[in-house]
Short mmCIF file of C-alpha atoms in Angstrom, two decimals:
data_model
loop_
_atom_site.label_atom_id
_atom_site.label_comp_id
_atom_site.label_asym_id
_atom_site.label_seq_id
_atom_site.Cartn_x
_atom_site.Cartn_y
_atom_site.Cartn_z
CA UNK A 365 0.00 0.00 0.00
CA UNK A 366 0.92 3.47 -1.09
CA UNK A 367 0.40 6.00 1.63
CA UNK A 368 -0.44 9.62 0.05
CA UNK A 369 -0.67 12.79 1.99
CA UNK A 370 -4.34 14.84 0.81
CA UNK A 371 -4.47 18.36 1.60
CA UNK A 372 -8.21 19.89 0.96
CA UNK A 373 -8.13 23.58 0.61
CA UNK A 374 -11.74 24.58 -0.68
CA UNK A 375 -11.97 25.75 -4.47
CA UNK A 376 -14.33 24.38 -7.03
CA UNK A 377 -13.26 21.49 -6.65
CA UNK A 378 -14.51 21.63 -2.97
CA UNK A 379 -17.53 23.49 -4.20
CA UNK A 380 -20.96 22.71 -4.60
CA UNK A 381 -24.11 24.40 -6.20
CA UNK A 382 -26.60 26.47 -3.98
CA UNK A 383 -29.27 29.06 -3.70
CA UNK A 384 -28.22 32.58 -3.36
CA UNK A 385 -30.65 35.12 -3.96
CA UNK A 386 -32.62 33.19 -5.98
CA UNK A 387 -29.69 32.34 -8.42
CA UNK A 388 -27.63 29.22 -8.65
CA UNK A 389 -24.24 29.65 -7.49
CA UNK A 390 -21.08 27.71 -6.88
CA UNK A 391 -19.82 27.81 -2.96
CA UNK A 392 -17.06 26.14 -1.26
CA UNK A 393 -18.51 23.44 1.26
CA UNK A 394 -17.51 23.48 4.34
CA UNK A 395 -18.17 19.86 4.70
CA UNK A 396 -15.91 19.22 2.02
CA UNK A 397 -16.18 15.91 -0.39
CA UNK A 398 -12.35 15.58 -1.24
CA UNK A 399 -11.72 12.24 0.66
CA UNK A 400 -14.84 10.73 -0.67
CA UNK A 401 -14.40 12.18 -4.55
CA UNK A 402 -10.67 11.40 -4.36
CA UNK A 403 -11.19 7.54 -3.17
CA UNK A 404 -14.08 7.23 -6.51
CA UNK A 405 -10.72 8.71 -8.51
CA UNK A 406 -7.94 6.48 -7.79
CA UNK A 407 -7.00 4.54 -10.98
CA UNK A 408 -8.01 0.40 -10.72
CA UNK A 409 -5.44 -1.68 -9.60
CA UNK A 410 -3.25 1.02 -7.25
CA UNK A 411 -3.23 0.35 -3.39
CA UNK A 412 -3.73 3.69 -1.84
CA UNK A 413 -3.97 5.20 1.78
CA UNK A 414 -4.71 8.66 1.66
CA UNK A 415 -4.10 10.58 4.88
CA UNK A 416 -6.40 13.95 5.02
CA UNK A 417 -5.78 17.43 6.35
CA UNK A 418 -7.74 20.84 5.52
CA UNK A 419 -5.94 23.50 6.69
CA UNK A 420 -8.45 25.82 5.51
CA UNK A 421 -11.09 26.14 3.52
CA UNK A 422 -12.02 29.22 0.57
CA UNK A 423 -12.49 30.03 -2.37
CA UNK A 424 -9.03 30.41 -4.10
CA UNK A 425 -9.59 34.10 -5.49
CA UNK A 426 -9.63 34.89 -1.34
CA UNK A 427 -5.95 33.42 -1.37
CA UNK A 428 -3.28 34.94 0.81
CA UNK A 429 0.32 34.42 1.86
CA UNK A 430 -0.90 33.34 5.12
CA UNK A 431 -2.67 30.65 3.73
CA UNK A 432 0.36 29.29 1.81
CA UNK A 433 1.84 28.99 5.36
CA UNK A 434 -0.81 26.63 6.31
CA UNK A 435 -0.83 24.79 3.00
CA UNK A 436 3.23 24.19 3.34
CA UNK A 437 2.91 23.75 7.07
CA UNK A 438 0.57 20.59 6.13
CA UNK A 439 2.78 19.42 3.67
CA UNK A 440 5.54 19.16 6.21
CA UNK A 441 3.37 17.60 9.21
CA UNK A 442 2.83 14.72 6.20
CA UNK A 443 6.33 14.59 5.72
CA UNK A 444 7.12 14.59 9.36
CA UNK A 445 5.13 11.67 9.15
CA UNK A 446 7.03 9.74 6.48
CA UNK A 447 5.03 10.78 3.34
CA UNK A 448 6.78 11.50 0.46
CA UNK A 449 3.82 12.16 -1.69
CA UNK A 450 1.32 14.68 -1.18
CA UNK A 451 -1.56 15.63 -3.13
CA UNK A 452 -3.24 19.21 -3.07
CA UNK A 453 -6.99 19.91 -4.21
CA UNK A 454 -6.93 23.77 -5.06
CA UNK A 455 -9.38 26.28 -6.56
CA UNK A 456 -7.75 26.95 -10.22
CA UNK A 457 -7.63 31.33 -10.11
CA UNK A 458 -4.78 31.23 -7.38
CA UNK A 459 -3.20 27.75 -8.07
CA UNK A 460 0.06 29.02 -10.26
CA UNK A 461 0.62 31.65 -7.50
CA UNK A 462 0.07 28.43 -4.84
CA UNK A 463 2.13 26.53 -7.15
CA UNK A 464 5.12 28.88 -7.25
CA UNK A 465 4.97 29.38 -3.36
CA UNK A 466 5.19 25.73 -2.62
CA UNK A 467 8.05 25.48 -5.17
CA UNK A 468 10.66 27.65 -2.81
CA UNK A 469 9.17 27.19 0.73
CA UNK A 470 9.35 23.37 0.17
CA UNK A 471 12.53 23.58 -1.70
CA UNK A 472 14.78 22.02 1.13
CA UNK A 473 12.67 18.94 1.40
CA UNK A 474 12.73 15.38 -0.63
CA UNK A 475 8.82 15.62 -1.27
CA UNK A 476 6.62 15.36 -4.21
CA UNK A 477 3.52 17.92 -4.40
CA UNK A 478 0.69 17.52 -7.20
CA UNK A 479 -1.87 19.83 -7.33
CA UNK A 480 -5.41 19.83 -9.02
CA UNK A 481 -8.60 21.03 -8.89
CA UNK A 482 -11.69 21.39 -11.12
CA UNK A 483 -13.25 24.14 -13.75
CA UNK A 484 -17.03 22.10 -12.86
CA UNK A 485 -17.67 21.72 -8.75
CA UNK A 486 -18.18 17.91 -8.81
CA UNK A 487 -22.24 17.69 -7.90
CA UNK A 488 -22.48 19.14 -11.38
CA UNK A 489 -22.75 17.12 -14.82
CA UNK A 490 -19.73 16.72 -16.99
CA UNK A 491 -17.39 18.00 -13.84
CA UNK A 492 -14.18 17.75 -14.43
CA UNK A 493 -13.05 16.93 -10.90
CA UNK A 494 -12.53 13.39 -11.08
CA UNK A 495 -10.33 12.98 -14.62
CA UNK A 496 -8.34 16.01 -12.81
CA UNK A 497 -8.02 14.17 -9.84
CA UNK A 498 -7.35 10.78 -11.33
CA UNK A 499 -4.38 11.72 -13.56
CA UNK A 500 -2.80 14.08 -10.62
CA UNK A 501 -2.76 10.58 -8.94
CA UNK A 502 -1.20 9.02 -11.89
CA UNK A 503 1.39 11.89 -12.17
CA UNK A 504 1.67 12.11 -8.64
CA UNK A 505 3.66 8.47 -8.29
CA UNK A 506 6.06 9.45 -10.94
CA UNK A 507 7.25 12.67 -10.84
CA UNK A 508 10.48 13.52 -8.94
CA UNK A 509 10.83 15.78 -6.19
CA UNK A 510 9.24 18.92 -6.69
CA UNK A 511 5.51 20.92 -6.95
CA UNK A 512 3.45 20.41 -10.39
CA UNK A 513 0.31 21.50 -11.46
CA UNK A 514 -2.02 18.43 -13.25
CA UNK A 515 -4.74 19.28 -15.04
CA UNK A 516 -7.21 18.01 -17.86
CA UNK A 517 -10.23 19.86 -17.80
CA UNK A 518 -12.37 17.30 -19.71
CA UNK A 519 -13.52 14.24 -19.14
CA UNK A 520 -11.62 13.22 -23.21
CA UNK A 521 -8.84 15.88 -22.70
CA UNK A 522 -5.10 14.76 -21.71
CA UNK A 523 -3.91 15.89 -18.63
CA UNK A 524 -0.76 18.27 -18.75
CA UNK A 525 1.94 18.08 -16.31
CA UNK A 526 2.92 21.46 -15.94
CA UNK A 527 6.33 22.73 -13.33
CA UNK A 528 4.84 24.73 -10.19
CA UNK A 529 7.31 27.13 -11.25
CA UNK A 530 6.24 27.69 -15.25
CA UNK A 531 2.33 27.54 -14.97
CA UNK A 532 -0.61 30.19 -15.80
CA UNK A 533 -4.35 29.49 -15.79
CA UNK A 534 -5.14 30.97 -19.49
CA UNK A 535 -8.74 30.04 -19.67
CA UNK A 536 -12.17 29.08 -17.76
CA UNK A 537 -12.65 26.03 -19.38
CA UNK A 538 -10.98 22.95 -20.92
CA UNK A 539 -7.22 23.09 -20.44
CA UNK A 540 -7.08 25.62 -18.44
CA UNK A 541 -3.50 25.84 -17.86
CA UNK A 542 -0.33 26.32 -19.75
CA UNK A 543 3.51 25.68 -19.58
CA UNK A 544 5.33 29.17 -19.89
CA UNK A 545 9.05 29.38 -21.12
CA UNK A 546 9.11 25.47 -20.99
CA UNK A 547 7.16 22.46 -22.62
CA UNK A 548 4.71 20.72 -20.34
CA UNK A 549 7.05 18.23 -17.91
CA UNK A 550 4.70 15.74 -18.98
CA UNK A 551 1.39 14.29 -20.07
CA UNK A 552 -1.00 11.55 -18.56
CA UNK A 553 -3.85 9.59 -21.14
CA UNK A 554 -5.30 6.85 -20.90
CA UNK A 555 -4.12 6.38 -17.09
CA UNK A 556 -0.01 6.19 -18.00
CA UNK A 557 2.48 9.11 -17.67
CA UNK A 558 4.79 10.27 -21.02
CA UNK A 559 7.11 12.75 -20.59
CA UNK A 560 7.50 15.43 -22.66
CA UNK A 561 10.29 17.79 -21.02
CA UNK A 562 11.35 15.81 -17.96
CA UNK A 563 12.15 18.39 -15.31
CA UNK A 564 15.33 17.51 -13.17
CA UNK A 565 15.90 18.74 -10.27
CA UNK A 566 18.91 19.23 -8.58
CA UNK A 567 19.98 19.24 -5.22
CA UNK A 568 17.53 20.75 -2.44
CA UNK A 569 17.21 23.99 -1.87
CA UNK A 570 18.60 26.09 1.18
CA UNK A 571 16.69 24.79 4.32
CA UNK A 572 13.39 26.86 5.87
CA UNK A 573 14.59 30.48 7.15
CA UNK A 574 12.30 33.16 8.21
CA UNK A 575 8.92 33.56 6.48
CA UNK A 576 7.00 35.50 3.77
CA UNK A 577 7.31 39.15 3.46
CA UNK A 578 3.87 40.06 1.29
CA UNK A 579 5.64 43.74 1.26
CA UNK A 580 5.88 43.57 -2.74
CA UNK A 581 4.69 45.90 -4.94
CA UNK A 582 3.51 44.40 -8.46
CA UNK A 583 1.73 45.77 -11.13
CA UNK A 584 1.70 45.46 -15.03
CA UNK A 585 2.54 48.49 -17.62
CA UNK A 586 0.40 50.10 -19.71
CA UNK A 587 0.10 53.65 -21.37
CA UNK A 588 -0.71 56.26 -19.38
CA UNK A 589 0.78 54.53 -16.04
CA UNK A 590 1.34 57.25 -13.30
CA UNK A 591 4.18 56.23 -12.14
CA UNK A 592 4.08 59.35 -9.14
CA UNK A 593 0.89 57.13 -8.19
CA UNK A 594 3.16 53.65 -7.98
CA UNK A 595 5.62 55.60 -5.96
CA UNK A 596 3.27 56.95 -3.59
CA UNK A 597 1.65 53.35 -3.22
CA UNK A 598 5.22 52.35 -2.68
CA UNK A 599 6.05 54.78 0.20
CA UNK A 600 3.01 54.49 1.65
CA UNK A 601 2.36 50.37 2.15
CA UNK A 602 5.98 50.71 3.54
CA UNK A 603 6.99 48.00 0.46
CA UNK A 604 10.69 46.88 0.28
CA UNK A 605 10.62 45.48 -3.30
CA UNK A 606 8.88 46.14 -6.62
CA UNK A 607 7.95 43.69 -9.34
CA UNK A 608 7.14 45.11 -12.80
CA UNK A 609 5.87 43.22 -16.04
CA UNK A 610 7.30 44.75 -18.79
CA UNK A 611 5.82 45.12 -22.40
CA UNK A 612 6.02 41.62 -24.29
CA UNK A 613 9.75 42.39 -26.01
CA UNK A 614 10.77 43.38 -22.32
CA UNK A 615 10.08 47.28 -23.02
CA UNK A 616 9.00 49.84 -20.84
CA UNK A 617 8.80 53.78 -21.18
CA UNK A 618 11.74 55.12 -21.16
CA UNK A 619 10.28 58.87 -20.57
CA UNK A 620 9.16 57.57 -16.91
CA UNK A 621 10.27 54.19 -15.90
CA UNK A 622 13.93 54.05 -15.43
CA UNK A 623 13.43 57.49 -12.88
CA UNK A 624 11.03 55.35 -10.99
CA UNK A 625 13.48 52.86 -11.02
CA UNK A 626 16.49 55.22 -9.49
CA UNK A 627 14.35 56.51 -6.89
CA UNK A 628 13.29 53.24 -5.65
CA UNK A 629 17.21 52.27 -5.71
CA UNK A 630 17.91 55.52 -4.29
CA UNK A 631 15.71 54.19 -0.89
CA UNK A 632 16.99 50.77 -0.75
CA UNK A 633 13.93 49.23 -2.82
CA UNK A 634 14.98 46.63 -5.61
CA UNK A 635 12.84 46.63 -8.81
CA UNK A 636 12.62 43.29 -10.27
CA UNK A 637 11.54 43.14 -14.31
CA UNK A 638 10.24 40.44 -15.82
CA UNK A 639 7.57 39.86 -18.90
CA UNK A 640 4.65 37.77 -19.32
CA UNK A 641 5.68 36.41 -22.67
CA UNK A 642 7.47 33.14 -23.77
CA UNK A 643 11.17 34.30 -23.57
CA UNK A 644 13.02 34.17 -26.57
CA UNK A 645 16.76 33.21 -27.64
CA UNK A 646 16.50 35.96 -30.97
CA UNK A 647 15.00 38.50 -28.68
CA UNK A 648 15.96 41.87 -29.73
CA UNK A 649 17.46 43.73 -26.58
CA UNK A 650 15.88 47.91 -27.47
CA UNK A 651 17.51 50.91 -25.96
CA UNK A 652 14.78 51.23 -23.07
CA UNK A 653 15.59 47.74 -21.38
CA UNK A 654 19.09 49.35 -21.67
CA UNK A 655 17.96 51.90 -20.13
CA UNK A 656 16.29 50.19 -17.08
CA UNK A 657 19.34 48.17 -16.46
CA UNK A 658 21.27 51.08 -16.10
CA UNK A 659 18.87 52.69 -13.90
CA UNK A 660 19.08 49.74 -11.77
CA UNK A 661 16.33 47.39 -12.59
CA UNK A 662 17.55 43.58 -12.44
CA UNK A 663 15.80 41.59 -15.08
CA UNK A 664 14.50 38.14 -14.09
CA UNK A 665 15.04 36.00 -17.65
CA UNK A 666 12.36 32.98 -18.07
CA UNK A 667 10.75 33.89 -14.49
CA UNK A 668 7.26 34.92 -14.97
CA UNK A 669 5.64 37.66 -13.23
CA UNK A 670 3.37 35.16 -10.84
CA UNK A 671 6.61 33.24 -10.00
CA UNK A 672 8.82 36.98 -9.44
CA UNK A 673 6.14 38.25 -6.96
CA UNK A 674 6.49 34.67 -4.60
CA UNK A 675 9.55 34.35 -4.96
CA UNK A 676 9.98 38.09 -3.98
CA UNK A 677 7.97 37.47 -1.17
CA UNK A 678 10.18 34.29 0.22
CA UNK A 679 13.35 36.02 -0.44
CA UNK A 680 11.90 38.86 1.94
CA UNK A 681 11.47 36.52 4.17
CA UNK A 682 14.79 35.18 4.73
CA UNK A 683 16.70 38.93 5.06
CA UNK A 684 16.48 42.21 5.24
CA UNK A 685 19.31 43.20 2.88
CA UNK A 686 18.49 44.25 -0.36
CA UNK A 687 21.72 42.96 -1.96
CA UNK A 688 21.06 39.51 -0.50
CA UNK A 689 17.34 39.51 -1.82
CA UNK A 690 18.81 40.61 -5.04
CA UNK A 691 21.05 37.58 -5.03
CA UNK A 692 18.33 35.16 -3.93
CA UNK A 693 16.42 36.69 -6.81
CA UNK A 694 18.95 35.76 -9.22
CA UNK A 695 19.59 32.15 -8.19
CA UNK A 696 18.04 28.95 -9.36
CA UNK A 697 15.78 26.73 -7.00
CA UNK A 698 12.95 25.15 -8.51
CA UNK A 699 13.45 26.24 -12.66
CA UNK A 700 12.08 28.86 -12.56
CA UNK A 701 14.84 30.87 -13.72
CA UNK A 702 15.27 29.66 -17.70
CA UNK A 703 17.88 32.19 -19.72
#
């Protein structure tokens, strides 16, 4: 027998359909049904104890930093309890960001984390939850050490194995998520696992130190950004670093950005850069992402902006010296770091 850690955390796939002012709506249930949906999931023929714990219990758009503590502080009671293989059931807005977090602050320990979750709450026809849930499993007794996402969305779709550190939900429906800057690690059909980019990992990551510092200021550019506004919201929720996605060929206004940038240097703030788009080898480098290196912005190459703001956060966590976030910034842990 195969003994599996199950964390229940609410979502959709938690979820099921009520009343609410006289219109049907989805809402987390408290009384969850993961055990009982994940036991009718487990593929014929495997031998599987699942041991259960809900830290908590929301819809993931109502995700915090807090509650990544409690997810990761589950994952380690499991492994303080000789598990080695944990599966997470997750609402799907949040789960990259949940993804990413579990990446670093479980980066010291030899532990496998799947997560999954649903598009359809599973009381509803045609859910999804159960061919989700099913080839996580599959995946789940495979994959090296690490956190995934698994996910299907359909009950005739393939499920994509996608690194916790390279993920973004891109749609509502069907296959919801998608690999960024890598290939999918791999996929599972017809209840076996091929791999398609096997992720490696290498040796584990420095060991637990301090905690999460949410103090990070993120937002995305667009024309007309007033960037006295992003420096006020700076100084004024007492933020020690700043993460900005740049334009798609890692631009940003050169008028107004790079004098946001010196200023925030100027007071000890690092600005992080990074860009939402696949990063490519032919990219052409343009005279503005010159010019926000010189001003002091450190680019992030591969690491997309969901995995720069976590990781931001964890590297807060461990000091209070922005040369050593900077460096922790810049260094490999879970690949999410690709040119």
């Amino acid at each position: 027998m195969t003994r599996v850690g199950l964390i229940l955390t609410g979502g959709t796939v938690g979820a099921r359909r009520t009343t609410r002012a006289g219109e049907t709506v989805v809402s987390v249930a408290t009384d969850s049904p993961g055990p009982g949906l994940v036991g009718s999931a487990v593929p014929a023929g495997l031998d599987i104890e699942f041991v259960p714990l809900s830290p908590l219990t929301l819809a993931s758009e109502d995700m915090r930093p807090d509650d990544w503590r409690r997810i990761a502080g589950a994952v380690r009671a499991h492994v303080a309890a000789g598990l080695r293989r944990v599966l997470i059931l997750h609402g799907t807005d949040t789960m990259s960001f949940t993804a990413a977090a579990l990446s670093f602050m479980l980066a010291d320990l030899d532990v496998t984390v799947v997560i999954t979750g649903s598009n359809v709450s599973p009381d509803q026809e045609h859910s999804d939850a159960r061919k989700n849930i099913h080839d996580a499993v599959v995946a789940l007794l495979e994959l090296p050490r690490g956190a995934y996402v698994v996910f299907a969305g359909g009950e005739d779709l393939p499920s994509l194995v996608h690194l916790g550190t390279q993920v973004r939900k891109v749609r509502i429906s069907g296959q919801s998520f998608q690999s960024v800057n890598r290939r999918p690690v791999a996929r599972v059909h017809g209840g076996a696992l091929t791999w398609i980019d096997r992720w490696r990992p290498g040796s584990s990551g420095p060991g637990p130190r301090g905690d999460l510092d949410p103090g990070v200021l993120s937002f995305r550019l667009y024309p007309g950004l007033d960037f006295d506004a992003m420096r006020h919201a700076l100084e004024a929720g007492g933020h020690r670093a700043v993460v900005i996605e740049l334009y798609a060929a890692v631009t940003g206004p050169s008028f107004a950005l790079p004098e946001f940038i010196r200023k925030c240097r100027d007071g000890g703030v690092n600005v992080f850069l990074t860009a939402s788009a696949p990063a490519a080898a032919d990219l052409s480098v343009y005279d503005s992402f010159v010019a926000l290196r010189e001003a002091g912005g450190r680019y992030l190459p591969g690491m997309i902006p969901e995995t720069a703001i976590v990781k931001c956060m964890w590297a807060l966590g461990q000091t209070r010296d922005p040369a050593a976030v900077a460096a922790i910034m810049s260094t490999p842990v879970a690949g999410e770091l690709t040119g």
